[in-house]
Amino acid sequence: MPFQLSDEQQLTQSSVREFAEAEVLPIAVEVDRNHRFPEETVPKLGEMGLLGMLIPEEYGGSGMDPLSYNIAIEELSRCCATTGVLVEAHSSLCSWPIVHYGTEEQKRKYLPDLASGAKLGAFGLTEPNAGSDAGGTQTTAVRDGDEFILNGQKVFITNGGYAGTFVVFARSTDAPGTRGVSAFIVERDTPGFTVAPPEDKLGICGSSTTPLFFDNARIPAANLLGEEGKGFHVAMATLDGGRTGIAAQGVGIAQAAFEEAVKYAKERVQFGAPIAKLQAIQWMIADMATDIEAGRLLVYQAADLEGRGEPHGNASAMAKLYCGQMATRVTNEAIQVHGGVGYTAAYSAERHYRDARIIGIYEGTNEIQRLVISRNYLK
Ligand code: COS
């Protein structure tokens, strides 16, 4: 077996599964139907230490290894994809860059509240005219004494409506393209910074996905994250880890759909026997199980490389590319196993199918992952 989880990793897996089944699963359907952010889960996630997984102990987190973290994201997403991405964006996209690029002062100021869940985190990179072309950032940051003045707009920001701490990217120098971009930490109550109402989406319906507006928003120059003009590197390095987390979310969604398809196949009787006795169903189950396992191993590999301090951008792009397609395939098959009822809201297969679709889009589309991967072989 290429990956033998350590005792500690297995403990993380079982304890997060137990927590998610007790606290997250019971509200998953309602959160989806009502497009409701699961606000009451946030303090529970904080108490369980699930908001400080990527934050070192000295700043209030648990300093978990990347493989354990991704296992936790899989387990949360297996019960509720909305909760999975809530934790993933908070951890991979906001906490991680502050841990890795923040000054000691920034870490002491922002990380303890992120670790406890007193504040949720978000990441503002995408703009109306800068999606896949993240280097086309148009939001500006102009230095004025001890401050930067931010102007512009971000879109599709996960946790936008509830986050207290945002890592935001803006153009602060005249350097063209990716080189003029800098990263900043922005607090929610900054005058001139507003969060618009959430998007109405196909899936992950409880997740708060919002635009952000900066209208002469003044932030302290001390909130520059990393070196000025190196923000694009911060964004790309952040996404190297984040993409593994989204792949893990895809594994969790697919696993949930698979388990429900197996259960239904054993219960549903047609032609005088459970449909699990039919080879047509058996082959679907076999393909789904194999597909999920392949995706999970890609996630484990990318996380393991990251944990050992090895370059992991190629592996995380592969994991995300594969899991985006895998989760769509598996959840589609799960509906097929259910037949007509799979198309209705009486079963969760349709929710998983809708939730799976985003895996191949956010934190870089399938096409961007192919670009990242192919560059490693063709350079
Ligand atoms: N880690 C650190 N630095 C990186 C990096 C990485 N993984 N990948 C690239 N860089 C650096 C490069 O070394 C280069 O540095 P220099 O300017 O110092 O030479 C710089 O970043 C620009 O890189 P590159 O030339 O590859 O940039 P491109 O404009 O070609 O963009 C893609 C590359 C398309 C891969 C990038 O824009 C991207 O990932 N787009 C998708 C964005 C995305 O995922 N959005 C989702 C938002 S979060 S929900």
mmCIF file of N, CA, C and O and ligand atoms in Angstrom, residues 93 101 123-126 130-136 155-158 177-179 229-230 232-240 243 313-314 320 361-365 368-369 371-372 375, ligand 1:
data_model
loop_
_atom_site.group_PDB
_atom_site.id
_atom_site.type_symbol
_atom_site.label_atom_id
_atom_site.label_comp_id
_atom_site.label_asym_id
_atom_site.label_seq_id
_atom_site.Cartn_x
_atom_site.Cartn_y
_atom_site.Cartn_z
ATOM 1 N N LEU A 93 -6.606 29.215 2.025
ATOM 2 C CA LEU A 93 -6.492 30.454 1.245
ATOM 3 C C LEU A 93 -6.242 31.703 2.083
ATOM 4 O O LEU A 93 -5.724 32.688 1.566
ATOM 5 N N TYR A 101 3.811 33.930 4.795
ATOM 6 C CA TYR A 101 4.358 35.203 4.297
ATOM 7 C C TYR A 101 4.216 36.340 5.301
ATOM 8 O O TYR A 101 4.758 37.421 5.081
ATOM 9 N N PHE A 123 -10.289 34.946 0.779
ATOM 10 C CA PHE A 123 -9.178 35.187 -0.153
ATOM 11 C C PHE A 123 -9.743 35.916 -1.366
ATOM 12 O O PHE A 123 -10.630 35.375 -2.047
ATOM 13 N N GLY A 124 -9.264 37.118 -1.614
ATOM 14 C CA GLY A 124 -9.818 37.901 -2.722
ATOM 15 C C GLY A 124 -8.831 38.045 -3.862
ATOM 16 O O GLY A 124 -7.983 38.952 -3.847
ATOM 17 N N LEU A 125 -8.930 37.158 -4.831
ATOM 18 C CA LEU A 125 -8.056 37.232 -6.005
ATOM 19 C C LEU A 125 -8.879 37.541 -7.263
ATOM 20 O O LEU A 125 -8.587 38.485 -7.991
ATOM 21 N N THR A 126 -9.925 36.750 -7.503
ATOM 22 C CA THR A 126 -10.689 36.848 -8.753
ATOM 23 C C THR A 126 -11.409 38.181 -8.900
ATOM 24 O O THR A 126 -11.958 38.710 -7.935
ATOM 25 N N ALA A 130 -10.481 39.431 -14.358
ATOM 26 C CA ALA A 130 -9.264 38.666 -14.043
ATOM 27 C C ALA A 130 -9.676 37.378 -13.334
ATOM 28 O O ALA A 130 -9.696 37.314 -12.103
ATOM 29 N N GLY A 131 -10.066 36.382 -14.116
ATOM 30 C CA GLY A 131 -10.464 35.084 -13.564
ATOM 31 C C GLY A 131 -9.310 34.121 -13.733
ATOM 32 O O GLY A 131 -8.383 34.092 -12.911
ATOM 33 N N SER A 132 -9.309 33.378 -14.835
ATOM 34 C CA SER A 132 -8.177 32.473 -15.115
ATOM 35 C C SER A 132 -6.890 33.274 -15.280
ATOM 36 O O SER A 132 -5.811 32.837 -14.889
ATOM 37 N N ASP A 133 -7.015 34.467 -15.858
ATOM 38 C CA ASP A 133 -5.838 35.337 -16.019
ATOM 39 C C ASP A 133 -5.679 36.183 -14.761
ATOM 40 O O ASP A 133 -5.933 37.389 -14.757
ATOM 41 N N ALA A 134 -5.237 35.514 -13.702
ATOM 42 C CA ALA A 134 -5.161 36.191 -12.393
ATOM 43 C C ALA A 134 -4.169 37.354 -12.419
ATOM 44 O O ALA A 134 -4.280 38.287 -11.622
ATOM 45 N N GLY A 135 -3.198 37.298 -13.314
ATOM 46 C CA GLY A 135 -2.218 38.385 -13.421
ATOM 47 C C GLY A 135 -2.830 39.662 -13.994
ATOM 48 O O GLY A 135 -2.199 40.718 -13.986
ATOM 49 N N GLY A 136 -4.061 39.579 -14.472
ATOM 50 C CA GLY A 136 -4.731 40.754 -15.028
ATOM 51 C C GLY A 136 -5.446 41.579 -13.984
ATOM 52 O O GLY A 136 -6.298 42.417 -14.316
ATOM 53 N N VAL A 155 -14.738 39.258 -7.157
ATOM 54 C CA VAL A 155 -15.978 38.467 -7.292
ATOM 55 C C VAL A 155 -15.748 37.018 -6.864
ATOM 56 O O VAL A 155 -14.607 36.545 -6.844
ATOM 57 N N PHE A 156 -16.865 36.345 -6.559
ATOM 58 C CA PHE A 156 -16.862 34.913 -6.207
ATOM 59 C C PHE A 156 -15.993 34.605 -4.990
ATOM 60 O O PHE A 156 -15.237 33.634 -4.987
ATOM 61 N N ILE A 157 -16.088 35.451 -3.966
ATOM 62 C CA ILE A 157 -15.209 35.257 -2.808
ATOM 63 C C ILE A 157 -15.892 34.369 -1.758
ATOM 64 O O ILE A 157 -16.876 34.775 -1.122
ATOM 65 N N THR A 158 -15.342 33.178 -1.584
ATOM 66 C CA THR A 158 -15.878 32.206 -0.626
ATOM 67 C C THR A 158 -15.760 32.748 0.799
ATOM 68 O O THR A 158 -14.712 33.295 1.167
ATOM 69 N N GLY A 177 1.574 43.177 -15.806
ATOM 70 C CA GLY A 177 1.120 41.797 -15.587
ATOM 71 C C GLY A 177 1.268 41.337 -14.156
ATOM 72 O O GLY A 177 0.990 42.073 -13.197
ATOM 73 N N THR A 178 1.732 40.114 -14.015
ATOM 74 C CA THR A 178 1.792 39.478 -12.694
ATOM 75 C C THR A 178 2.746 40.205 -11.741
ATOM 76 O O THR A 178 2.617 40.065 -10.532
ATOM 77 N N ARG A 179 3.688 40.985 -12.286
ATOM 78 C CA ARG A 179 4.738 41.551 -11.424
ATOM 79 C C ARG A 179 4.324 42.778 -10.627
ATOM 80 O O ARG A 179 5.008 43.149 -9.681
ATOM 81 N N GLY A 229 4.972 43.795 -4.803
ATOM 82 C CA GLY A 229 5.214 43.328 -6.173
ATOM 83 C C GLY A 229 5.376 41.819 -6.280
ATOM 84 O O GLY A 229 5.533 41.278 -7.374
ATOM 85 N N LYS A 230 5.335 41.130 -5.148
ATOM 86 C CA LYS A 230 5.481 39.656 -5.167
ATOM 87 C C LYS A 230 4.170 38.961 -4.808
ATOM 88 O O LYS A 230 4.158 37.779 -4.443
ATOM 89 N N PHE A 232 1.759 38.007 -6.647
ATOM 90 C CA PHE A 232 1.340 36.908 -7.523
ATOM 91 C C PHE A 232 1.975 35.590 -7.066
ATOM 92 O O PHE A 232 1.342 34.537 -7.114
ATOM 93 N N HIS A 233 3.211 35.676 -6.587
ATOM 94 C CA HIS A 233 3.865 34.469 -6.051
ATOM 95 C C HIS A 233 3.107 33.964 -4.827
ATOM 96 O O HIS A 233 2.936 32.754 -4.652
ATOM 97 N N VAL A 234 2.681 34.908 -3.970
ATOM 98 C CA VAL A 234 1.903 34.519 -2.777
ATOM 99 C C VAL A 234 0.636 33.787 -3.226
ATOM 100 O O VAL A 234 0.300 32.715 -2.704
ATOM 101 N N ALA A 235 -0.045 34.355 -4.233
ATOM 102 C CA ALA A 235 -1.297 33.741 -4.705
ATOM 103 C C ALA A 235 -1.050 32.348 -5.269
ATOM 104 O O ALA A 235 -1.776 31.397 -4.948
ATOM 105 N N MET A 236 -0.026 32.214 -6.095
ATOM 106 C CA MET A 236 0.222 30.918 -6.744
ATOM 107 C C MET A 236 0.665 29.857 -5.733
ATOM 108 O O MET A 236 0.224 28.704 -5.796
ATOM 109 N N ALA A 237 1.533 30.246 -4.800
ATOM 110 C CA ALA A 237 1.985 29.279 -3.787
ATOM 111 C C ALA A 237 0.811 28.866 -2.900
ATOM 112 O O ALA A 237 0.691 27.702 -2.498
ATOM 113 N N THR A 238 -0.065 29.829 -2.607
ATOM 114 C CA THR A 238 -1.259 29.524 -1.803
ATOM 115 C C THR A 238 -2.128 28.507 -2.537
ATOM 116 O O THR A 238 -2.600 27.523 -1.955
ATOM 117 N N LEU A 239 -2.318 28.745 -3.838
ATOM 118 C CA LEU A 239 -3.176 27.841 -4.620
ATOM 119 C C LEU A 239 -2.540 26.464 -4.801
ATOM 120 O O LEU A 239 -3.255 25.469 -4.957
ATOM 121 N N ASP A 240 -1.213 26.379 -4.730
ATOM 122 C CA ASP A 240 -0.556 25.058 -4.815
ATOM 123 C C ASP A 240 -1.083 24.132 -3.715
ATOM 124 O O ASP A 240 -1.263 22.938 -3.922
ATOM 125 N N ARG A 243 -5.390 23.860 -3.996
ATOM 126 C CA ARG A 243 -5.967 22.969 -5.011
ATOM 127 C C ARG A 243 -6.056 21.523 -4.502
ATOM 128 O O ARG A 243 -6.978 20.789 -4.866
ATOM 129 N N GLY A 313 3.161 21.665 -6.585
ATOM 130 C CA GLY A 313 2.210 22.354 -7.454
ATOM 131 C C GLY A 313 1.707 21.468 -8.587
ATOM 132 O O GLY A 313 0.521 21.498 -8.942
ATOM 133 N N ASN A 314 2.605 20.674 -9.155
ATOM 134 C CA ASN A 314 2.193 19.782 -10.246
ATOM 135 C C ASN A 314 1.245 18.696 -9.706
ATOM 136 O O ASN A 314 0.202 18.413 -10.297
ATOM 137 N N LYS A 320 -6.379 18.006 -8.457
ATOM 138 C CA LYS A 320 -7.595 18.803 -8.662
ATOM 139 C C LYS A 320 -8.225 18.515 -10.030
ATOM 140 O O LYS A 320 -9.444 18.384 -10.133
ATOM 141 N N ILE A 361 -13.928 24.002 -11.330
ATOM 142 C CA ILE A 361 -13.944 25.426 -11.689
ATOM 143 C C ILE A 361 -13.140 26.268 -10.697
ATOM 144 O O ILE A 361 -12.225 26.989 -11.085
ATOM 145 N N TYR A 362 -13.507 26.192 -9.380
ATOM 146 C CA TYR A 362 -12.828 27.159 -8.484
ATOM 147 C C TYR A 362 -11.417 26.723 -8.103
ATOM 148 O O TYR A 362 -11.044 25.586 -8.256
ATOM 149 N N GLU A 363 -10.647 27.730 -7.678
ATOM 150 C CA GLU A 363 -9.185 27.602 -7.453
ATOM 151 C C GLU A 363 -8.479 27.136 -8.731
ATOM 152 O O GLU A 363 -7.488 26.403 -8.673
ATOM 153 N N GLY A 364 -9.019 27.563 -9.867
ATOM 154 C CA GLY A 364 -8.424 27.256 -11.161
ATOM 155 C C GLY A 364 -9.212 26.173 -11.881
ATOM 156 O O GLY A 364 -9.381 25.070 -11.354
ATOM 157 N N THR A 365 -9.694 26.505 -13.075
ATOM 158 C CA THR A 365 -10.509 25.552 -13.844
ATOM 159 C C THR A 365 -9.682 24.320 -14.255
ATOM 160 O O THR A 365 -8.448 24.323 -14.179
ATOM 161 N N ILE A 368 -7.036 25.408 -16.572
ATOM 162 C CA ILE A 368 -5.851 26.007 -15.938
ATOM 163 C C ILE A 368 -4.967 24.920 -15.317
ATOM 164 O O ILE A 368 -3.733 24.981 -15.399
ATOM 165 N N GLN A 369 -5.577 23.889 -14.749
ATOM 166 C CA GLN A 369 -4.754 22.798 -14.172
ATOM 167 C C GLN A 369 -3.960 22.114 -15.288
ATOM 168 O O GLN A 369 -2.786 21.770 -15.117
ATOM 169 N N LEU A 371 -2.958 23.505 -17.989
ATOM 170 C CA LEU A 371 -1.885 24.432 -18.369
ATOM 171 C C LEU A 371 -0.716 24.312 -17.381
ATOM 172 O O LEU A 371 0.436 24.193 -17.785
ATOM 173 N N VAL A 372 -1.038 24.297 -16.074
ATOM 174 C CA VAL A 372 0.010 24.192 -15.040
ATOM 175 C C VAL A 372 0.771 22.873 -15.210
ATOM 176 O O VAL A 372 2.013 22.844 -15.177
ATOM 177 N N ARG A 375 2.909 22.643 -18.576
ATOM 178 C CA ARG A 375 4.119 23.482 -18.544
ATOM 179 C C ARG A 375 5.291 22.750 -17.877
ATOM 180 O O ARG A 375 6.443 22.959 -18.227
HETATM 181 N N1 COS B 1 4.521 29.372 -6.810
HETATM 182 C C1 COS B 1 5.232 30.522 -6.736
HETATM 183 N N2 COS B 1 5.409 31.358 -7.802
HETATM 184 C C2 COS B 1 4.828 31.000 -8.964
HETATM 185 C C3 COS B 1 4.079 29.818 -9.102
HETATM 186 C C4 COS B 1 3.942 28.985 -7.972
HETATM 187 N N3 COS B 1 3.248 27.848 -8.036
HETATM 188 N N4 COS B 1 3.614 29.742 -10.372
HETATM 189 C C5 COS B 1 4.074 30.828 -11.006
HETATM 190 N N5 COS B 1 4.811 31.587 -10.148
HETATM 191 C C6 COS B 1 5.524 32.825 -10.466
HETATM 192 C C7 COS B 1 6.406 32.630 -11.693
HETATM 193 O O1 COS B 1 7.674 32.107 -11.307
HETATM 194 C C8 COS B 1 6.516 34.037 -12.229
HETATM 195 O O2 COS B 1 7.460 34.736 -11.429
HETATM 196 P P1 COS B 1 8.372 35.947 -12.029
HETATM 197 O O3 COS B 1 7.431 37.022 -12.475
HETATM 198 O O4 COS B 1 9.192 36.344 -10.845
HETATM 199 O O5 COS B 1 9.152 35.367 -13.171
HETATM 200 C C9 COS B 1 5.142 34.620 -11.929
HETATM 201 O O6 COS B 1 4.595 33.827 -10.868
HETATM 202 C C10 COS B 1 4.224 34.585 -13.120
HETATM 203 O O7 COS B 1 4.039 33.241 -13.508
HETATM 204 P P2 COS B 1 3.484 32.823 -14.930
HETATM 205 O O8 COS B 1 4.317 33.473 -15.993
HETATM 206 O O9 COS B 1 3.355 31.355 -14.938
HETATM 207 O O10 COS B 1 2.050 33.540 -14.948
HETATM 208 P P3 COS B 1 0.851 33.461 -15.979
HETATM 209 O O11 COS B 1 0.302 34.812 -16.155
HETATM 210 O O12 COS B 1 1.269 32.695 -17.185
HETATM 211 O O13 COS B 1 -0.281 32.687 -15.138
HETATM 212 C C11 COS B 1 -1.561 30.821 -14.407
HETATM 213 C C12 COS B 1 -0.183 31.424 -14.718
HETATM 214 C C13 COS B 1 -2.473 30.834 -15.622
HETATM 215 C C14 COS B 1 -1.235 29.406 -14.002
HETATM 216 C C15 COS B 1 -2.219 31.615 -13.248
HETATM 217 O O14 COS B 1 -2.664 32.871 -13.663
HETATM 218 C C16 COS B 1 -3.385 30.864 -12.629
HETATM 219 O O15 COS B 1 -3.182 29.967 -11.816
HETATM 220 N N6 COS B 1 -4.628 31.241 -13.009
HETATM 221 C C17 COS B 1 -5.803 30.685 -12.380
HETATM 222 C C18 COS B 1 -6.140 31.512 -11.185
HETATM 223 C C19 COS B 1 -7.024 30.778 -10.261
HETATM 224 O O16 COS B 1 -6.772 29.648 -9.880
HETATM 225 N N7 COS B 1 -8.081 31.458 -9.842
HETATM 226 C C20 COS B 1 -8.976 30.949 -8.881
HETATM 227 C C21 COS B 1 -9.045 31.956 -7.800
HETATM 228 S S1 COS B 1 -9.150 31.328 -6.222
HETATM 229 S S2 COS B 1 -10.995 30.724 -6.068
#
